mmCIF file of C-alpha atoms in Angstrom:
data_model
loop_
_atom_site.group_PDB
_atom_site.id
_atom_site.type_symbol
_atom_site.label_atom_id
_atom_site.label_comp_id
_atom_site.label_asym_id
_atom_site.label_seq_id
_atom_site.Cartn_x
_atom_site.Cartn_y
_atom_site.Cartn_z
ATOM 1 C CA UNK A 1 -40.831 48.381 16.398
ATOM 2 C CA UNK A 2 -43.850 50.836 16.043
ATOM 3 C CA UNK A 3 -46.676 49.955 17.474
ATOM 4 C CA UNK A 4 -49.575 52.106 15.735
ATOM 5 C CA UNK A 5 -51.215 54.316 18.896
ATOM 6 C CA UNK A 6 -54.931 54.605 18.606
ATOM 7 C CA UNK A 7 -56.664 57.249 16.517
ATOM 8 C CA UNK A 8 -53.952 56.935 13.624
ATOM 9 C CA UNK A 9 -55.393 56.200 10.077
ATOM 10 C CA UNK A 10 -55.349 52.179 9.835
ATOM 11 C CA UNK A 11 -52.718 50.927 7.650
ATOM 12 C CA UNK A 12 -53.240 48.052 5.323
ATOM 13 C CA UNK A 13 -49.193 46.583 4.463
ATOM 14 C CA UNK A 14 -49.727 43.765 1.303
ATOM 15 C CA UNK A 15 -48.836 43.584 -2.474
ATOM 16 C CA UNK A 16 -50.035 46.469 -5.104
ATOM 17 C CA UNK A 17 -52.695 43.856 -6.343
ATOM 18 C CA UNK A 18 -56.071 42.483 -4.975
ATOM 19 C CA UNK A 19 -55.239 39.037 -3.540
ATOM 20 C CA UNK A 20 -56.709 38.456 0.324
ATOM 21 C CA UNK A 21 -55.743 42.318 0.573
ATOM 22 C CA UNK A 22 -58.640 43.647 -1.547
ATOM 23 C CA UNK A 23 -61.473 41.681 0.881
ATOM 24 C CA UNK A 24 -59.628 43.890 3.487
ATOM 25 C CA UNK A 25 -59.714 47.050 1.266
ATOM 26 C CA UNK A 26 -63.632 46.610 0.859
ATOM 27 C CA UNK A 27 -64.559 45.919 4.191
ATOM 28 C CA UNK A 28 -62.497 48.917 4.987
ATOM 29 C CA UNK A 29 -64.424 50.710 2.726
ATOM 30 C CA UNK A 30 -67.851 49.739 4.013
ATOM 31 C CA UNK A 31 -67.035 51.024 7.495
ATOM 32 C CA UNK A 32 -66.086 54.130 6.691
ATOM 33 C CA UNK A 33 -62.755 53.946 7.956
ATOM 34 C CA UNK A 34 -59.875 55.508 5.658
ATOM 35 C CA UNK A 35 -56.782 53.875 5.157
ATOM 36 C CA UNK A 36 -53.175 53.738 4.033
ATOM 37 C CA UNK A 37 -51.419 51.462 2.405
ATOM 38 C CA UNK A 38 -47.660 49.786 2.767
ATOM 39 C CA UNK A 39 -46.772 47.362 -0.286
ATOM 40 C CA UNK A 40 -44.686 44.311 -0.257
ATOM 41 C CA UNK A 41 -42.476 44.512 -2.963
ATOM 42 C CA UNK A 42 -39.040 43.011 -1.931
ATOM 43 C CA UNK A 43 -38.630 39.745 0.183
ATOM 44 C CA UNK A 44 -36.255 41.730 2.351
ATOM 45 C CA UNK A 45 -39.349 43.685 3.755
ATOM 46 C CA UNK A 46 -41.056 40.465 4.777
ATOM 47 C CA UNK A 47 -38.052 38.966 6.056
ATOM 48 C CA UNK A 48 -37.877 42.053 8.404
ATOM 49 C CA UNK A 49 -41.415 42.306 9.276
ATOM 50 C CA UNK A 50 -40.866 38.617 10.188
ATOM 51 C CA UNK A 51 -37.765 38.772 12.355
ATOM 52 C CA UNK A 52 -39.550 41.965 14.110
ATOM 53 C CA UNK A 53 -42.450 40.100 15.097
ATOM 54 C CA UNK A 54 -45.261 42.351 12.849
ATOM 55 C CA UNK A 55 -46.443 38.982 11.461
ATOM 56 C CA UNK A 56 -48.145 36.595 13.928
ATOM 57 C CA UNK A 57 -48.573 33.767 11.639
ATOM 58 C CA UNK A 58 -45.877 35.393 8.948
ATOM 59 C CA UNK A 59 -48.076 36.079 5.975
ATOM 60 C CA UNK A 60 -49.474 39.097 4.926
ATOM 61 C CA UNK A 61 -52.161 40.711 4.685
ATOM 62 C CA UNK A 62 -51.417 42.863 7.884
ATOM 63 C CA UNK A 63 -53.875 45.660 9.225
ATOM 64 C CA UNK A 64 -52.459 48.111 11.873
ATOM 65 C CA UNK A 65 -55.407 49.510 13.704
ATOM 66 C CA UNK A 66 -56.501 50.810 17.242
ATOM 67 C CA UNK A 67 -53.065 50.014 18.150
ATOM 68 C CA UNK A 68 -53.328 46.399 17.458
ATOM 69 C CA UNK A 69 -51.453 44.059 14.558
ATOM 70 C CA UNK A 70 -54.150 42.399 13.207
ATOM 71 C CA UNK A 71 -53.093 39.280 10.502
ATOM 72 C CA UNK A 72 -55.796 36.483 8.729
ATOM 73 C CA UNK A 73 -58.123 38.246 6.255
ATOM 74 C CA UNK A 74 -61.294 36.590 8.270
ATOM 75 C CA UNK A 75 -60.283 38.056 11.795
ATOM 76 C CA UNK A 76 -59.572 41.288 10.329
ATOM 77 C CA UNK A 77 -62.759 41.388 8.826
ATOM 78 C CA UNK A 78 -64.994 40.284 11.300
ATOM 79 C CA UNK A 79 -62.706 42.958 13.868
ATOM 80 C CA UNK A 80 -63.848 45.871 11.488
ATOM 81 C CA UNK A 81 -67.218 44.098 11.211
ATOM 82 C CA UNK A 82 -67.880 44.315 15.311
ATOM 83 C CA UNK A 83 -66.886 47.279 15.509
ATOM 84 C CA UNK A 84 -68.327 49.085 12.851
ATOM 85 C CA UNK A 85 -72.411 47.405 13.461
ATOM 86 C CA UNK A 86 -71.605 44.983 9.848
ATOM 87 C CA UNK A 87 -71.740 41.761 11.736
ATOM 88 C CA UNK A 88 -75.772 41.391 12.725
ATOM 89 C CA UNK A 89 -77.861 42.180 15.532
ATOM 90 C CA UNK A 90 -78.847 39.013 17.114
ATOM 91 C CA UNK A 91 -76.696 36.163 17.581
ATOM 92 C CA UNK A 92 -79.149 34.286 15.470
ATOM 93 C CA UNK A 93 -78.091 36.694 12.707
ATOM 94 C CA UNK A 94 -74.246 37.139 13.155
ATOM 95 C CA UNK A 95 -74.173 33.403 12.948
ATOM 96 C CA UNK A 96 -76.447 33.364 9.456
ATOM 97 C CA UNK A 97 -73.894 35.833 8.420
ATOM 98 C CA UNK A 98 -70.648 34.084 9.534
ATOM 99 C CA UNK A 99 -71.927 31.021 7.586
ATOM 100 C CA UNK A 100 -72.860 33.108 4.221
ATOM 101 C CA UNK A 101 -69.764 34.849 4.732
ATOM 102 C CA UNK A 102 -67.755 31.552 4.627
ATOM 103 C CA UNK A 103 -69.898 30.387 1.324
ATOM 104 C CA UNK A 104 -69.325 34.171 -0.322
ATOM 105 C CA UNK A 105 -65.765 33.931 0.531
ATOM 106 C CA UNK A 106 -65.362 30.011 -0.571
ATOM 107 C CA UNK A 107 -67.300 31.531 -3.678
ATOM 108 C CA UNK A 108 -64.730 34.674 -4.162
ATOM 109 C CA UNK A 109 -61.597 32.526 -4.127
ATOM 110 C CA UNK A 110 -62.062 30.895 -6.880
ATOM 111 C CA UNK A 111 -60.957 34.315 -8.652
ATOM 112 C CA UNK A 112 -57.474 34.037 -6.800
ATOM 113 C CA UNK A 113 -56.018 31.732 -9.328
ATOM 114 C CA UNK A 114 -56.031 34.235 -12.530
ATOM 115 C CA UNK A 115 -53.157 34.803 -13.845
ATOM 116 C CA UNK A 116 -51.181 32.243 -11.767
ATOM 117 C CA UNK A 117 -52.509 29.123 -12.984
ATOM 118 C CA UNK A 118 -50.754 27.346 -16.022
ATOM 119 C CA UNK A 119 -54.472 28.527 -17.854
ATOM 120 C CA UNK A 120 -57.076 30.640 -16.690
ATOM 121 C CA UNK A 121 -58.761 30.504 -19.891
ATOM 122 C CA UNK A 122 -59.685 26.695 -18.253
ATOM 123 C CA UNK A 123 -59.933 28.606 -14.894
ATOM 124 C CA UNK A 124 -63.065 30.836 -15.847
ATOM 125 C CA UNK A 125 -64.376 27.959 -17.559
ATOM 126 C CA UNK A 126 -64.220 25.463 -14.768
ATOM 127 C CA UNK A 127 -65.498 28.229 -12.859
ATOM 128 C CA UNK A 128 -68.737 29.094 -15.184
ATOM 129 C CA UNK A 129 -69.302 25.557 -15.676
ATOM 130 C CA UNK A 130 -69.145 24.487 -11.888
ATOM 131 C CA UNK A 131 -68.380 27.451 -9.032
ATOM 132 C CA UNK A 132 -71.504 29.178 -10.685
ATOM 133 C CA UNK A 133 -73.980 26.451 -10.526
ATOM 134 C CA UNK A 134 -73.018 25.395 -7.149
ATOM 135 C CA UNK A 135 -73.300 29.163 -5.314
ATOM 136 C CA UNK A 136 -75.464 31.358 -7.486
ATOM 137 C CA UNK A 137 -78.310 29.477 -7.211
ATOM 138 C CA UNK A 138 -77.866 29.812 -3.462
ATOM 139 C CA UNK A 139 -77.596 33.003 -2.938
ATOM 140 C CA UNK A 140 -79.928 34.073 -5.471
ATOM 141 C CA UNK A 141 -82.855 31.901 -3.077
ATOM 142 C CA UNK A 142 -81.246 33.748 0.461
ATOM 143 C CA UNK A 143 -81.579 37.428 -1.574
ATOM 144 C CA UNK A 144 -85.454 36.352 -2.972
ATOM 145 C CA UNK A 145 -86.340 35.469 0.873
ATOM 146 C CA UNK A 146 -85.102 38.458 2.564
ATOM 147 C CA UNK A 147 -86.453 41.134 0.880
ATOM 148 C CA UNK A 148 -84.458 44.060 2.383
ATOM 149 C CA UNK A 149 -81.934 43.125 -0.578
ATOM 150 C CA UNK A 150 -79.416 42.330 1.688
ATOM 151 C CA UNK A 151 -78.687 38.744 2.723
ATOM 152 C CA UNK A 152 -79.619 39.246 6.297
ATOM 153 C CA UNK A 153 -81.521 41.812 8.186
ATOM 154 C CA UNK A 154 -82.077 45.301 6.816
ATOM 155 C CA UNK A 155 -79.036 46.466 6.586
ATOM 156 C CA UNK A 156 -75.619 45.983 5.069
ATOM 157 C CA UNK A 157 -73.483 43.373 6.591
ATOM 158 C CA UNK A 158 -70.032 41.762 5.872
ATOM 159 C CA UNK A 159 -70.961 38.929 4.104
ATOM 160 C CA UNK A 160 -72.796 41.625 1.748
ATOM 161 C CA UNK A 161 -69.595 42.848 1.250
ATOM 162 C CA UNK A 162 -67.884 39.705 0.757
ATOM 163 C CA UNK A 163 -70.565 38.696 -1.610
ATOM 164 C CA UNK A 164 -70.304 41.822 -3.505
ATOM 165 C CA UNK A 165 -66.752 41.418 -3.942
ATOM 166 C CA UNK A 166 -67.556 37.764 -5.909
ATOM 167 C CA UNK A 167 -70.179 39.258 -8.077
ATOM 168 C CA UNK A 168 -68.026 41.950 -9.008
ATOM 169 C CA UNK A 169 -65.245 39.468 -10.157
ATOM 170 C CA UNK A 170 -68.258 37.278 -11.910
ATOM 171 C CA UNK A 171 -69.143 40.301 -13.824
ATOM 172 C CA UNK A 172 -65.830 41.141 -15.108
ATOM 173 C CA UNK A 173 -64.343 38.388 -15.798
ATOM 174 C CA UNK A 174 -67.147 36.224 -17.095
ATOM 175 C CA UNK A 175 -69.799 39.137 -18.462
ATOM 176 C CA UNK A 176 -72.933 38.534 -19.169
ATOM 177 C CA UNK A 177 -73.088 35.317 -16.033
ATOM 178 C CA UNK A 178 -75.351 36.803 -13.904
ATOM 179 C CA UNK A 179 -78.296 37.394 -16.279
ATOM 180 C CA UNK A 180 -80.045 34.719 -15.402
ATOM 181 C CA UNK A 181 -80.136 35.572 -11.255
ATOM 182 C CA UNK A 182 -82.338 38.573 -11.309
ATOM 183 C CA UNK A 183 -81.974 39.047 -7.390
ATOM 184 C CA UNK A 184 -78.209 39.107 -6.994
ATOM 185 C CA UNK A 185 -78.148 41.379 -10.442
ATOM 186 C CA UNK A 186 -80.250 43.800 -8.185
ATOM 187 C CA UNK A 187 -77.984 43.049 -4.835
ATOM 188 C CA UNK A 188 -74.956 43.918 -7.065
ATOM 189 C CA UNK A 189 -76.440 47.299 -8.261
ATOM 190 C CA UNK A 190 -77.768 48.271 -4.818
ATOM 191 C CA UNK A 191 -74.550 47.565 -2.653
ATOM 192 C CA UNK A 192 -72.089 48.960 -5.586
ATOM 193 C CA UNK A 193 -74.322 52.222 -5.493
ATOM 194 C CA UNK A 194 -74.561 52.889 -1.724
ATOM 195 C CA UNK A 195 -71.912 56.020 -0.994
ATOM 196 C CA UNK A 196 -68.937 54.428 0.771
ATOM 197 C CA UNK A 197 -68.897 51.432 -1.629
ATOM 198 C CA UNK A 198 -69.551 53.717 -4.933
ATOM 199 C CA UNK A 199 -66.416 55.840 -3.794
ATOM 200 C CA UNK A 200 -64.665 53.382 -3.298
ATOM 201 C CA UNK A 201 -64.630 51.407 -6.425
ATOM 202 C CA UNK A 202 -64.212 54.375 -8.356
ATOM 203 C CA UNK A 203 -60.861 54.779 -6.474
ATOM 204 C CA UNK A 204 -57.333 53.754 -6.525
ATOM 205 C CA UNK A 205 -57.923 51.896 -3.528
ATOM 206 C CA UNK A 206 -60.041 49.638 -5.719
ATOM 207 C CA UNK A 207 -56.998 47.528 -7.413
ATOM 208 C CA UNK A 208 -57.575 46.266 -10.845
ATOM 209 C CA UNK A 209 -56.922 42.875 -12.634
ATOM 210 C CA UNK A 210 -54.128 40.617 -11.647
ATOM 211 C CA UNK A 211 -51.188 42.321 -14.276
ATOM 212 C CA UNK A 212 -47.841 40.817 -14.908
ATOM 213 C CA UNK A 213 -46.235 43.602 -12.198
ATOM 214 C CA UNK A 214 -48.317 41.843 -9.351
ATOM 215 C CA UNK A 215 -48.045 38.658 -10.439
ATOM 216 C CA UNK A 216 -43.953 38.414 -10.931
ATOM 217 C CA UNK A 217 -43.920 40.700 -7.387
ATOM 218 C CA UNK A 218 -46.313 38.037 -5.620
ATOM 219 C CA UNK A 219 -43.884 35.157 -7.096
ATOM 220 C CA UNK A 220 -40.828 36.707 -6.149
ATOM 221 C CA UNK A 221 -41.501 37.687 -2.541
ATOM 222 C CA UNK A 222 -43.500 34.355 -1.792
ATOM 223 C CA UNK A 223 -40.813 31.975 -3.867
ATOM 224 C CA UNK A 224 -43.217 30.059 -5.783
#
């Protein structure tokens, strides 16, 4: 089994689609650090990453980086958050991000479901008539009281980029939605337009919209 050394380009190994994968691609893409990527199209490939021991808990998504096997979307996030300075300055503020982090990312699932529920016609609604209410009105108070327009600090941290991830979804999927929270309208447009993040969503490495392809791969590896 190869075991990546340090100082090769991290490799990200998960389905052609966004999924947990894409919170992965765009913290990636906030630190900087450039990536390739290994998709899981056949359930032979995860049966073999499985019996090889490349899966700790047997799931993907899997980062290879620094020489390490790293597997759990949060733990690979918060390992590229440490060590790229996106995870706070004082342990006061790492742990105000870790908890808006968990809220942006309880928010952001809620996007998982399209195209695999029975309806996501009902999906967007239930999320526009409920998921909305219950965390825009929360973050739009957090972005008001610190005005550096991020949600902690001065500078750009991971639940910033977990955050940005939701609003993105928000915006395409249910247009129009965040017209009436002025301050995460501006968050959106500031974090989208900073370099690495700008780049990035104007790449390939920026996967678009749940499509059939993904959706019958995802059900056909996973057996569900």
């Amino acid at each position: 089994m190869h075991t990546m050394a340090p100082g090769e380009k991290a490799r990200l190994t998960y389905f052609n689609g966004r999924g947990r994968g894409e919170s992965v691609r765009f913290i990636l893409a906030a630190a900087g650090v450039e990536f390739t990527e290994r998709f899981l199209t056949e359930k032979s490939q995860l049966d073999k990453w499985r019996a090889d021991g490349e899966l700790l808990f047997l799931q993907v998504p899997l980062l290879e980086m620094d020489g390490m096997k790293i597997v759990q979307t949060l733990a690979i996030t918060r390992y590229v958050a440490r060590k790229y300075g996106l995870d706070g300055k004082s342990a006061e503020q790492k742990t105000r991000i870790d908890m808006l982090n968990e809220g942006a990312r309880d928010f952001l699932e809620n996007y998982f479901g399209i195209g695999f529920v029975p309806s996501t016609e009902k999906l967007l609604a239930q999320i526009k008539d409920t998921v909305l209410p219950r965390y825009m009105p929360i973050f739009e108070r957090e972005l008001a009281e610190n005005t550096s327009g991020y949600l902690v600090g001065d500078t750009l941290s991971y639940a910033d980029v977990t955050l940005l991830e939701a609003l993105l979804n928000t915006e395409e999927f249910l247009p129009g939605s965040l017209k009436d929270y002025p301050n995460a309208s501006k968050f959106l447009a500031k974090v989208s337009s900073l370099p690495q993040m700008k780049t990035f969503l104007q790449s390939s490495l920026r996967k678009g919209p749940n499509n059939d392809v993904y959706i019958n791969t995802v059900r056909t590896v996973l057996e569900f």
